[in-house]
mmCIF file of N, CA, C and O in Angstrom:
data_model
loop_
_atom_site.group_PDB
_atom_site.id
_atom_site.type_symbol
_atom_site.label_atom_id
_atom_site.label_comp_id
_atom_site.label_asym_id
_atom_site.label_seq_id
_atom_site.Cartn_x
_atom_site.Cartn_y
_atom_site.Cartn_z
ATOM 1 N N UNK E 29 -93.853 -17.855 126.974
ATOM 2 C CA UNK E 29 -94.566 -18.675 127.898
ATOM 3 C C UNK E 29 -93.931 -20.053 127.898
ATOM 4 O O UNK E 29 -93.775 -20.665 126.841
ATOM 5 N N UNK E 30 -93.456 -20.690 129.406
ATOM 6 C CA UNK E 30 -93.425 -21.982 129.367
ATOM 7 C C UNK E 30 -94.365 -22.832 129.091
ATOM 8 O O UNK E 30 -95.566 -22.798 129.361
ATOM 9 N N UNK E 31 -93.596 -23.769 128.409
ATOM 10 C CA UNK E 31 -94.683 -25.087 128.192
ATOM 11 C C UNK E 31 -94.486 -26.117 129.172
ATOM 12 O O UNK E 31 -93.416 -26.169 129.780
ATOM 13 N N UNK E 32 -95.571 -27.092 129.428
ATOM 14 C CA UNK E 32 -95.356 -27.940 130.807
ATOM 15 C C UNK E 32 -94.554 -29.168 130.009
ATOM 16 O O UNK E 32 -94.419 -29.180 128.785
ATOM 17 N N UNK E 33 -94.061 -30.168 130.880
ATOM 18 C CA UNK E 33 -93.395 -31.562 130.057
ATOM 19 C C UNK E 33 -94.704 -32.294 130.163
ATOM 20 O O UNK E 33 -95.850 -31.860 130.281
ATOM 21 N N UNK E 34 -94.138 -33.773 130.073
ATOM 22 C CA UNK E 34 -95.248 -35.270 130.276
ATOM 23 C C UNK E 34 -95.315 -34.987 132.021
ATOM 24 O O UNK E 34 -96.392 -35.015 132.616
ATOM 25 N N UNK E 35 -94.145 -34.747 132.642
ATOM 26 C CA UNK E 35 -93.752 -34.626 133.928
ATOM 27 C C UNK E 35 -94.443 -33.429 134.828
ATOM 28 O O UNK E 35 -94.618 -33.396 136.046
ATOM 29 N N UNK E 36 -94.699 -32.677 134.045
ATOM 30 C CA UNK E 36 -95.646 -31.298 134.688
ATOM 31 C C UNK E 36 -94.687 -30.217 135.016
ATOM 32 O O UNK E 36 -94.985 -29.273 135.748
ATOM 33 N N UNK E 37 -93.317 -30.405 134.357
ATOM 34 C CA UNK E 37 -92.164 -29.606 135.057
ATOM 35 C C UNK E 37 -91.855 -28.526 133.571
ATOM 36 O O UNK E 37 -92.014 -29.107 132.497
ATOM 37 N N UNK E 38 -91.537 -27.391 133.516
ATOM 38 C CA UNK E 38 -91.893 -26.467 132.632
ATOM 39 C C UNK E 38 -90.410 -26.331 131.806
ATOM 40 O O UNK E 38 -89.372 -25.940 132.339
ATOM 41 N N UNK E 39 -90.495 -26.589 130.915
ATOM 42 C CA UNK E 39 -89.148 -26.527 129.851
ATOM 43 C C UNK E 39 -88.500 -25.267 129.321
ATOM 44 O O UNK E 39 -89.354 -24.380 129.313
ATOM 45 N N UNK E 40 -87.664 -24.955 129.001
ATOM 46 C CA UNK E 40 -87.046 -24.079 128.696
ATOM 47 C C UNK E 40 -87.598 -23.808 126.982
ATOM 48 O O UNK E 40 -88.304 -24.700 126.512
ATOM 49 N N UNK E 41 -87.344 -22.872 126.294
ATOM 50 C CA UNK E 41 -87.005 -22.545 124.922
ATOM 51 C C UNK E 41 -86.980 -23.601 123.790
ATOM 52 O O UNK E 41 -87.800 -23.975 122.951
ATOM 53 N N UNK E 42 -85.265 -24.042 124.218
ATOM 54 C CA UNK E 42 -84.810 -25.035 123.472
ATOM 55 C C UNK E 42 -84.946 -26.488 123.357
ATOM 56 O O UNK E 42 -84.903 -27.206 124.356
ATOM 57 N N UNK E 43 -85.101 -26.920 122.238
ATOM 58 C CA UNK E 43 -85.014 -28.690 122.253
ATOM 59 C C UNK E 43 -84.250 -29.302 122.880
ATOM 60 O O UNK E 43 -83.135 -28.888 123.200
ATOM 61 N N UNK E 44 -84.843 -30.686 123.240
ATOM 62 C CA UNK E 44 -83.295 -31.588 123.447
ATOM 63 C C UNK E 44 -82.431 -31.295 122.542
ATOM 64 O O UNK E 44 -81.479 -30.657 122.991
ATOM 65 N N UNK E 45 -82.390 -31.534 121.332
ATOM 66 C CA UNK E 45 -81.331 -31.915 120.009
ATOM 67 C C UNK E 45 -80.804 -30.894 120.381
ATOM 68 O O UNK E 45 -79.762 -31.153 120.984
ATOM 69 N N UNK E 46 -81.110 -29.369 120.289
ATOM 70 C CA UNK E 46 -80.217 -28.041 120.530
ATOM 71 C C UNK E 46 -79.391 -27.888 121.925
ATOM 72 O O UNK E 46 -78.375 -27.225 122.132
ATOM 73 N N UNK E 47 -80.044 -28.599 122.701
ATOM 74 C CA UNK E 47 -78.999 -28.696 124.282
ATOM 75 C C UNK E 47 -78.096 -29.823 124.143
ATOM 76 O O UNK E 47 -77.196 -29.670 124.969
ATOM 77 N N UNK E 48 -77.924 -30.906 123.459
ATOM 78 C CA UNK E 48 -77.822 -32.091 123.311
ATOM 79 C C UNK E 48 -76.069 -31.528 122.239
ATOM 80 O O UNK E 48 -74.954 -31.913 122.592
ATOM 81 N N UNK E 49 -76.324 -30.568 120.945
ATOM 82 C CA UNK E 49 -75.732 -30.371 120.029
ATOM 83 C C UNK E 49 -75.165 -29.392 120.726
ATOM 84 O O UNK E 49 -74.165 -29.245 120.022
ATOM 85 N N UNK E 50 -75.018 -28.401 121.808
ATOM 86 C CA UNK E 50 -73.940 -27.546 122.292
ATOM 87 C C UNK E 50 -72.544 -28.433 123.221
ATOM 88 O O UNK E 50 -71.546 -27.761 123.477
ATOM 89 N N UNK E 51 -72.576 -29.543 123.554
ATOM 90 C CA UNK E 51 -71.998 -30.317 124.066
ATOM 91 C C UNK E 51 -71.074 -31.352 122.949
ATOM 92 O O UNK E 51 -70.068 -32.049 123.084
ATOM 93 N N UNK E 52 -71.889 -31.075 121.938
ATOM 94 C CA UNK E 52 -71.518 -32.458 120.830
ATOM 95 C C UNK E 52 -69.803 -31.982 120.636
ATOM 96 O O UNK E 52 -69.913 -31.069 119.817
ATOM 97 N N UNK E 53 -68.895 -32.061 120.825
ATOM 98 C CA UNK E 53 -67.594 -31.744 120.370
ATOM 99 C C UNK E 53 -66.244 -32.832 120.657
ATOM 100 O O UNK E 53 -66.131 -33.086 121.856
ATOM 101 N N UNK E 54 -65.612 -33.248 120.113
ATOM 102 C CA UNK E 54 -64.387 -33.876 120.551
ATOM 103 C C UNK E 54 -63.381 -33.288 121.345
ATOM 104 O O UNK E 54 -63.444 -32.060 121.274
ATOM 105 N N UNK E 55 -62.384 -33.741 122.150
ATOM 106 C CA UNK E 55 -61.739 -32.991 122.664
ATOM 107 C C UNK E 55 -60.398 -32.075 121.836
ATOM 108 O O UNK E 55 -59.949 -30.938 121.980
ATOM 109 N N UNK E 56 -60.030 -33.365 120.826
ATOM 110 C CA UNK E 56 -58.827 -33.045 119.957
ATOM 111 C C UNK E 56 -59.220 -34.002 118.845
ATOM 112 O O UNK E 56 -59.993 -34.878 119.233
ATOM 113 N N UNK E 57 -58.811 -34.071 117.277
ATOM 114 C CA UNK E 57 -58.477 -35.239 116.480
ATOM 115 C C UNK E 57 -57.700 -36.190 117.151
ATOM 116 O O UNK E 57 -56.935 -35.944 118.084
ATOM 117 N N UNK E 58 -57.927 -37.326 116.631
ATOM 118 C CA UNK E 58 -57.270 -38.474 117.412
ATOM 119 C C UNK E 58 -55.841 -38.600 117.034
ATOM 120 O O UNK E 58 -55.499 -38.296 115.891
ATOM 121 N N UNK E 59 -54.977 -39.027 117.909
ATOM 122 C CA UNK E 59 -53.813 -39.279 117.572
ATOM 123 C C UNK E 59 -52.886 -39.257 116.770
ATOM 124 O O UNK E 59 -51.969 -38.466 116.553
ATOM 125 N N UNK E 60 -53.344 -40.625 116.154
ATOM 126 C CA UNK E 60 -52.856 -41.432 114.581
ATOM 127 C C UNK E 60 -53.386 -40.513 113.141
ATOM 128 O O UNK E 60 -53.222 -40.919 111.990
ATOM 129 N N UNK E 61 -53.949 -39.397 113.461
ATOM 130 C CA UNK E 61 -54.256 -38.525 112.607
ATOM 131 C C UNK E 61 -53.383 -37.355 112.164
ATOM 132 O O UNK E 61 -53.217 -36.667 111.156
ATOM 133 N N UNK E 62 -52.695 -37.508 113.947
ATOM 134 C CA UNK E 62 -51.639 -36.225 113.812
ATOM 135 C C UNK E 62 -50.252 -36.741 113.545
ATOM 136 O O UNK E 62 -49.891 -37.912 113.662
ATOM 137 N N UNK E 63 -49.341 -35.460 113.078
ATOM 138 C CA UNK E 63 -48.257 -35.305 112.117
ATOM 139 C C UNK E 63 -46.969 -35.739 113.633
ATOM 140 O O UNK E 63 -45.925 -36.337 113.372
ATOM 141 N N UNK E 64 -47.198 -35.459 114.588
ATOM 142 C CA UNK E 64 -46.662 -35.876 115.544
ATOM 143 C C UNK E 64 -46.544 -37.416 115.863
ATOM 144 O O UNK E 64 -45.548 -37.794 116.479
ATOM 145 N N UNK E 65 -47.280 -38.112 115.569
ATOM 146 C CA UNK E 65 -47.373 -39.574 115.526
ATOM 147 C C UNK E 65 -46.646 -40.206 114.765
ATOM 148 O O UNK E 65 -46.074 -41.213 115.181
ATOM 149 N N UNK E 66 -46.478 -39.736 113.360
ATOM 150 C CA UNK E 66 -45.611 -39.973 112.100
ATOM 151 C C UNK E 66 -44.445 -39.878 112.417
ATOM 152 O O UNK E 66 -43.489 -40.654 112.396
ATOM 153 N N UNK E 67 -44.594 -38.851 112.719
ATOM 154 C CA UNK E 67 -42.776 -38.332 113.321
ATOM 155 C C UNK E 67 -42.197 -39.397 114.638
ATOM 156 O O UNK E 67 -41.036 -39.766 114.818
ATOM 157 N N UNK E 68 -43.121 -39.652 115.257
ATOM 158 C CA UNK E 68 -42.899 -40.652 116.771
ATOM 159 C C UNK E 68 -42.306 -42.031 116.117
ATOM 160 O O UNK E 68 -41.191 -42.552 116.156
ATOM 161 N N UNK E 69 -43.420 -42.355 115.561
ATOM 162 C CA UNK E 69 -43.220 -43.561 115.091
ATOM 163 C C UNK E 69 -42.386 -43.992 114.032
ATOM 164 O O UNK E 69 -42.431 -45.189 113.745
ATOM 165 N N UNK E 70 -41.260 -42.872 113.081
ATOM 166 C CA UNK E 70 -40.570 -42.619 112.108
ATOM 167 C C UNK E 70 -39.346 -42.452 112.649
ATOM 168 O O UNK E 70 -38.381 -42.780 111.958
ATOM 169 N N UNK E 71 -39.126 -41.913 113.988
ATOM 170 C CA UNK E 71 -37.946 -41.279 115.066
ATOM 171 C C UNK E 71 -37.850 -43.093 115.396
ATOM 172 O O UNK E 71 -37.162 -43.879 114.745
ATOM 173 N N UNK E 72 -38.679 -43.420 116.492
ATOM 174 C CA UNK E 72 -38.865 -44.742 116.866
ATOM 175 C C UNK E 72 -38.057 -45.806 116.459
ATOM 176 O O UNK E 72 -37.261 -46.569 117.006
ATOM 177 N N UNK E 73 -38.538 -45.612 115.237
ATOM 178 C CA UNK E 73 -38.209 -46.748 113.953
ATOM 179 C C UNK E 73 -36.853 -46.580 113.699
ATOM 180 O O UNK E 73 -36.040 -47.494 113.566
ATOM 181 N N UNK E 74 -36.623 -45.345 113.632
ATOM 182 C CA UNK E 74 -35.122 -44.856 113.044
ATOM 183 C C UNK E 74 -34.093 -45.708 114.277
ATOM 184 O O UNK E 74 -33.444 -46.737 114.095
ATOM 185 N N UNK E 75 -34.186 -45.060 115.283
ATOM 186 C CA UNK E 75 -33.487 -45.209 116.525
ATOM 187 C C UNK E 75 -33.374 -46.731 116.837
ATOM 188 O O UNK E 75 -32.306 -47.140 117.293
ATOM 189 N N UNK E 76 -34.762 -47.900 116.548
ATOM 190 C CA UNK E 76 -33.955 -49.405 116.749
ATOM 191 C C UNK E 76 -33.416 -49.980 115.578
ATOM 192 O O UNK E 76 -32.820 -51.042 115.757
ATOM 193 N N UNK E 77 -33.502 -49.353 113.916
ATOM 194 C CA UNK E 77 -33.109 -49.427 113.049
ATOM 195 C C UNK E 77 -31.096 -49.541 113.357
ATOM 196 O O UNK E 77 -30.291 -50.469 113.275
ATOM 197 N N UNK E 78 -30.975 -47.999 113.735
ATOM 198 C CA UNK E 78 -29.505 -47.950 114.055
ATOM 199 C C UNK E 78 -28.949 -48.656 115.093
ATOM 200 O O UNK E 78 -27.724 -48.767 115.144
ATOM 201 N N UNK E 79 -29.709 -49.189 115.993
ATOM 202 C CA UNK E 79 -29.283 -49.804 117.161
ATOM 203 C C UNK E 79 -28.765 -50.521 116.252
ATOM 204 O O UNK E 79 -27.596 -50.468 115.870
ATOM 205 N N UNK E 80 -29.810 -51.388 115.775
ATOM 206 C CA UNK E 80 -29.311 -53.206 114.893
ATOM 207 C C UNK E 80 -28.111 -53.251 113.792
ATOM 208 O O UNK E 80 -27.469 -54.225 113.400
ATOM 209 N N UNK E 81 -27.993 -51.524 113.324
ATOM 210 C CA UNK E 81 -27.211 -51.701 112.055
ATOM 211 C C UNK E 81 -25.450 -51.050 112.428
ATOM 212 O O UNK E 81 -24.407 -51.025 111.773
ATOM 213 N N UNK E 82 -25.709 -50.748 113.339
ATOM 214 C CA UNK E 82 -24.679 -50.444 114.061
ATOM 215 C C UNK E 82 -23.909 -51.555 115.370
ATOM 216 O O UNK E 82 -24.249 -51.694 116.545
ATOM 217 N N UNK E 83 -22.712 -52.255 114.551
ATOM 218 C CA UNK E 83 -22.755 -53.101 115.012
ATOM 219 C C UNK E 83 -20.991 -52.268 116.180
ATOM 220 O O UNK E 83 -20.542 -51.145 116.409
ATOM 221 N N UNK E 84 -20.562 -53.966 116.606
ATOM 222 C CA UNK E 84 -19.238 -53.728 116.908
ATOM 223 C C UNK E 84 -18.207 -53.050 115.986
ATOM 224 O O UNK E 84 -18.271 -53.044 114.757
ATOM 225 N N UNK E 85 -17.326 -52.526 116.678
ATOM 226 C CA UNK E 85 -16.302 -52.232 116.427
ATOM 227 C C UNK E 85 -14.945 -53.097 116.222
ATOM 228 O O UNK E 85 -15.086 -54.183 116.785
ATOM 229 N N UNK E 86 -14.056 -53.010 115.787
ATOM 230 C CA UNK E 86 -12.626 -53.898 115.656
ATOM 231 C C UNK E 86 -12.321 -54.530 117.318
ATOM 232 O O UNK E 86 -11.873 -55.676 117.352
ATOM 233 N N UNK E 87 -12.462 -54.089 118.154
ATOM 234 C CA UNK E 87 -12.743 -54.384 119.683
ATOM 235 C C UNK E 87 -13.635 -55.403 120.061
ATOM 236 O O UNK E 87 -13.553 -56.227 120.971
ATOM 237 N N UNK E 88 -14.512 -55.209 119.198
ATOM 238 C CA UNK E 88 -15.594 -56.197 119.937
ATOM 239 C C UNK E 88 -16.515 -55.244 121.168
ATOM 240 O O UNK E 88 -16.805 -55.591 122.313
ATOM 241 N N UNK E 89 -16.760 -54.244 120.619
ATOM 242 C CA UNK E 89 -17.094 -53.172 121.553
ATOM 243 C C UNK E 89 -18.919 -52.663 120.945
ATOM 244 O O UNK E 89 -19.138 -52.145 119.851
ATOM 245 N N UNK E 90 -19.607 -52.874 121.617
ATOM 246 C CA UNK E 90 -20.850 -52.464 120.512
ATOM 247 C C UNK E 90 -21.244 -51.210 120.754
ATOM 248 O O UNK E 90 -21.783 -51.105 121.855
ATOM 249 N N UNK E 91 -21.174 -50.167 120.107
ATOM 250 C CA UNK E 91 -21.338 -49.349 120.322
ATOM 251 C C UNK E 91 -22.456 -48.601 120.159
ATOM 252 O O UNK E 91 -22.138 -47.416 120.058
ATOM 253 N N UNK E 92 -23.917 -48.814 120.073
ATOM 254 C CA UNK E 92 -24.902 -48.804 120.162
ATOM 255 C C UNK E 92 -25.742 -49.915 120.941
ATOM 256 O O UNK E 92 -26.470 -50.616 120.239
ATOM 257 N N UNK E 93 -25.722 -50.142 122.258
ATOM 258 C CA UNK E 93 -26.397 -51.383 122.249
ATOM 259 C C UNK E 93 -27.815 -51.146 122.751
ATOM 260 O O UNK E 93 -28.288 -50.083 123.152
ATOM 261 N N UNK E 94 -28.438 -52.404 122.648
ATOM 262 C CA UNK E 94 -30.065 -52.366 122.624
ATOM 263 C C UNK E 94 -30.700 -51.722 123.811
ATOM 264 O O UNK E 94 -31.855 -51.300 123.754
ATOM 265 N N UNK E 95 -29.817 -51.623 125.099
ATOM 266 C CA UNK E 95 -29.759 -50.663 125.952
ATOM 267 C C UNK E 95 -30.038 -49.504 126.152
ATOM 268 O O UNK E 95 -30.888 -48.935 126.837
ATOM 269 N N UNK E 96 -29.179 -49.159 125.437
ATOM 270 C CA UNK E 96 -29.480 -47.535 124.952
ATOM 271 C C UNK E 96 -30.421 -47.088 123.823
ATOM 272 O O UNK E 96 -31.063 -46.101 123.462
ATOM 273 N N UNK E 97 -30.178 -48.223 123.499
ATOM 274 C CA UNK E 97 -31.896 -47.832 122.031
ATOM 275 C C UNK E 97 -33.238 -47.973 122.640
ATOM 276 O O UNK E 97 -34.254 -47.320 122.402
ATOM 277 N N UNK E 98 -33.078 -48.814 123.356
ATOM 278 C CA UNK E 98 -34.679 -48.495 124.105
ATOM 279 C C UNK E 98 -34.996 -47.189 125.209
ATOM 280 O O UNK E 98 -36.130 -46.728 125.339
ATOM 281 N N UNK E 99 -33.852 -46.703 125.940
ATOM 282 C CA UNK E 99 -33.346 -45.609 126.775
ATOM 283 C C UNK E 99 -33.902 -44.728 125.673
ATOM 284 O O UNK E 99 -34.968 -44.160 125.907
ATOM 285 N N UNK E 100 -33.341 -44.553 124.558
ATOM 286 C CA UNK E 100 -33.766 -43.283 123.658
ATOM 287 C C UNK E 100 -35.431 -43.712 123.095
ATOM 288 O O UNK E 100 -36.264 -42.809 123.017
ATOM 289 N N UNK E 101 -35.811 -45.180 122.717
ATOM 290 C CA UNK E 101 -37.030 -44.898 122.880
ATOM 291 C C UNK E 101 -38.338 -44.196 123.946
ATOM 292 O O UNK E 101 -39.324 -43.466 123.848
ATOM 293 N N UNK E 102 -37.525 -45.026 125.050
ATOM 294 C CA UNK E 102 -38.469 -44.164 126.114
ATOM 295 C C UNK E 102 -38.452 -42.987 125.993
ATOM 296 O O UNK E 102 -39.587 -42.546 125.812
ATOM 297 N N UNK E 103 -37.520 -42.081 126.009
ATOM 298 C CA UNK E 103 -37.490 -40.778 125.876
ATOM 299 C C UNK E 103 -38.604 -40.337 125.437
ATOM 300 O O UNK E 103 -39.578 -39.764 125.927
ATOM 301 N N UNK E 104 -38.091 -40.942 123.772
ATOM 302 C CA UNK E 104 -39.455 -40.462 122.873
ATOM 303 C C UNK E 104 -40.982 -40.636 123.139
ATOM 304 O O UNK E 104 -41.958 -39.913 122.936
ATOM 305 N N UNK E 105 -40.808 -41.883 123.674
ATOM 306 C CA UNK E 105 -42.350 -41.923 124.589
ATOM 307 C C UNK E 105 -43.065 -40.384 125.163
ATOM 308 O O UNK E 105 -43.911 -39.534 124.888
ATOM 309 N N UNK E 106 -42.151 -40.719 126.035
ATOM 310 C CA UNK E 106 -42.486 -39.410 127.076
ATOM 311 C C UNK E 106 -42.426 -38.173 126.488
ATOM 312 O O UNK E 106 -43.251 -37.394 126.963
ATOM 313 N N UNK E 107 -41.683 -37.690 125.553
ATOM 314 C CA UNK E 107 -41.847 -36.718 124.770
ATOM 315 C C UNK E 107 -43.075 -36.691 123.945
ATOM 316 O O UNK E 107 -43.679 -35.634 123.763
ATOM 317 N N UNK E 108 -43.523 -37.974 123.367
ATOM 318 C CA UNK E 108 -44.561 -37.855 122.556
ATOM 319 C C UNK E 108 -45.727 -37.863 123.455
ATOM 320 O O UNK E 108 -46.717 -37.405 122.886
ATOM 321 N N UNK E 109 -45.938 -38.225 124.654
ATOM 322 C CA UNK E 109 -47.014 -37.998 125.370
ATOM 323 C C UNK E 109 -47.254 -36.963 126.458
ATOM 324 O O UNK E 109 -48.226 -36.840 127.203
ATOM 325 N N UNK E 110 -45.850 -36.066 126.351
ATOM 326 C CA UNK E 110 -46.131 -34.520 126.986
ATOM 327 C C UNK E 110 -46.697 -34.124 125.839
ATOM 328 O O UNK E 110 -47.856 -33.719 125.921
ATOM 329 N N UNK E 111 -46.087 -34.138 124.610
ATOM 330 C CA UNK E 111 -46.613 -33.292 123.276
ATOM 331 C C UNK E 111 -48.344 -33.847 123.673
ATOM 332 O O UNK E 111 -48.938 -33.176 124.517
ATOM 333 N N UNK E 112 -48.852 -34.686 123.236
ATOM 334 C CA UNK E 112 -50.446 -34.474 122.952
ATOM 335 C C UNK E 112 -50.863 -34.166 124.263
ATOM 336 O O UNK E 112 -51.765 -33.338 124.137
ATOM 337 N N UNK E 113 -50.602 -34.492 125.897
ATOM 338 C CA UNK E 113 -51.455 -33.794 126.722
ATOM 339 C C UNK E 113 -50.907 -32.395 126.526
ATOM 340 O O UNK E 113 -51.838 -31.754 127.014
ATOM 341 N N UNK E 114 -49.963 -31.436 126.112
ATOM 342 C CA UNK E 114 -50.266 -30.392 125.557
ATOM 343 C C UNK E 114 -51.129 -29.904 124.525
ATOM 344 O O UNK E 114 -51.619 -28.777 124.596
ATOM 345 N N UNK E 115 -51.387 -30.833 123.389
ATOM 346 C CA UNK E 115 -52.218 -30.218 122.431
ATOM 347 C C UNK E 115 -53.670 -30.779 122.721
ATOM 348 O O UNK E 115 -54.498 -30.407 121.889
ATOM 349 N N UNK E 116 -54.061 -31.442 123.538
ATOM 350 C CA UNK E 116 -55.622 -31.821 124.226
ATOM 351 C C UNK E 116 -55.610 -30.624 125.466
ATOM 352 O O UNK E 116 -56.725 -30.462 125.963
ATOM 353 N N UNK E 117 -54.640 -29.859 125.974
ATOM 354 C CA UNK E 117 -55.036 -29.138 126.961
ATOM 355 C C UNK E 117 -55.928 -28.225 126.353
ATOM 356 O O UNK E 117 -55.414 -27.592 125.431
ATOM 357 N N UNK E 118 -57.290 -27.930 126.633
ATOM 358 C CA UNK E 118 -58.038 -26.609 126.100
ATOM 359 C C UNK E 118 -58.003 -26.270 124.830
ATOM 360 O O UNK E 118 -58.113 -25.135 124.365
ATOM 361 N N UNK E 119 -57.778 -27.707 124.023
ATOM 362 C CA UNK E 119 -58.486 -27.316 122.864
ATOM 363 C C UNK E 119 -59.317 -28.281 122.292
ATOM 364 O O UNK E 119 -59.139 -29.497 122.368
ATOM 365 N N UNK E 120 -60.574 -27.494 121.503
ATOM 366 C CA UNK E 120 -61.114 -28.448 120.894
ATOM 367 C C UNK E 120 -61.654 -28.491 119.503
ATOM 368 O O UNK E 120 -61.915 -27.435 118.927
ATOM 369 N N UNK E 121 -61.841 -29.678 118.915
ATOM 370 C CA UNK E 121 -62.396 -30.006 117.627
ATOM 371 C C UNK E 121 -63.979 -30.157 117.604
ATOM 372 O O UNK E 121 -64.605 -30.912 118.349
ATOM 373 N N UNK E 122 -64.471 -29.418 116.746
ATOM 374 C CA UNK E 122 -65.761 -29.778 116.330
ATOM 375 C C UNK E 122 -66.383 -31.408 115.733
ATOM 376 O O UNK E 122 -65.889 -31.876 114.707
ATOM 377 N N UNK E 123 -67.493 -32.173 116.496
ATOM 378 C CA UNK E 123 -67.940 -32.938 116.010
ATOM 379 C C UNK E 123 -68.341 -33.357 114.884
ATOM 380 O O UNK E 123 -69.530 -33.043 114.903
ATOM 381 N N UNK E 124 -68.104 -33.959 113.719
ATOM 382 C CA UNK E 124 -68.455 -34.104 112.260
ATOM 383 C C UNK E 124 -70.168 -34.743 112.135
ATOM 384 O O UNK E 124 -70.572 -35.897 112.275
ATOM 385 N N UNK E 125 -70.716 -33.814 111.903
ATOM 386 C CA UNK E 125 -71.837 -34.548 111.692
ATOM 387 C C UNK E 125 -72.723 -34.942 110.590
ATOM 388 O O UNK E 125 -73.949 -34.860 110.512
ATOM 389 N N UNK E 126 -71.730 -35.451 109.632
ATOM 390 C CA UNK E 126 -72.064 -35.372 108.408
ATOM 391 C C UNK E 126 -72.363 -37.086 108.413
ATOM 392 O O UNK E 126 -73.269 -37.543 107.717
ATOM 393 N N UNK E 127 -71.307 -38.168 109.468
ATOM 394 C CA UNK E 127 -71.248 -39.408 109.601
ATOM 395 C C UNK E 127 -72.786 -39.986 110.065
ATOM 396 O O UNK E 127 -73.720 -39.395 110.608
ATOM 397 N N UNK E 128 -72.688 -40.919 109.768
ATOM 398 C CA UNK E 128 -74.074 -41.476 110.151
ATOM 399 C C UNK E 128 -73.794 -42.150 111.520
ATOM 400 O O UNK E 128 -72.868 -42.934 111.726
ATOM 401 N N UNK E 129 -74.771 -41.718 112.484
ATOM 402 C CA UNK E 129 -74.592 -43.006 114.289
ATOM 403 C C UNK E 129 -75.612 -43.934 114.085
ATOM 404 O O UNK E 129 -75.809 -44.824 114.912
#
């Protein structure tokens, strides 16, 4: 048997909290959590590292220049942000509800 609300309109079964808690979910762990980020930001690092330590040649020729180190950063950009809208496509993480709101 339905029960009526304050509203006079007849409720279902379930609680708020239980309709409320089928929705509760994240889409993915965040970012800076994942092993992909480490690696981004470790690649990143590497790549203007060698720009700077890689200097001229006997020429006077630089053969890494800051040009191309940011060219290969972008890359990595864009690589690192196809990677997570792949791993946020259709999947998801359960809400922790152990934290206090």
């Amino acid at each position: 048997m339905a029960t009526a609300s304050s509203a006079g309109y007849p409720e279902s079964g379930r609680s708020r909290a239980a309709r409320a808690e089928r929705h509760a979910s994240t889409e993915t762990k965040p970012a800076f959590k994942s092993t992909e980020f480490f690696v981004y930001v470790a690649a990143v690092v590497a790549v203007l590292v060698a720009s700077a330590v890689v200097g001229s040649d006997a020429s006077r020729v630089d053969r890494f220049p800051a040009d191309q180190a940011w060219f290969y950063v972008t890359l990595l950009t864009v690589g690192y942000m196809i990677s997570r809208g792949l791993a946020k496509c259709g999947s998801r993480e359960p809400t922790d509800h152990t934290t206090a709101t």
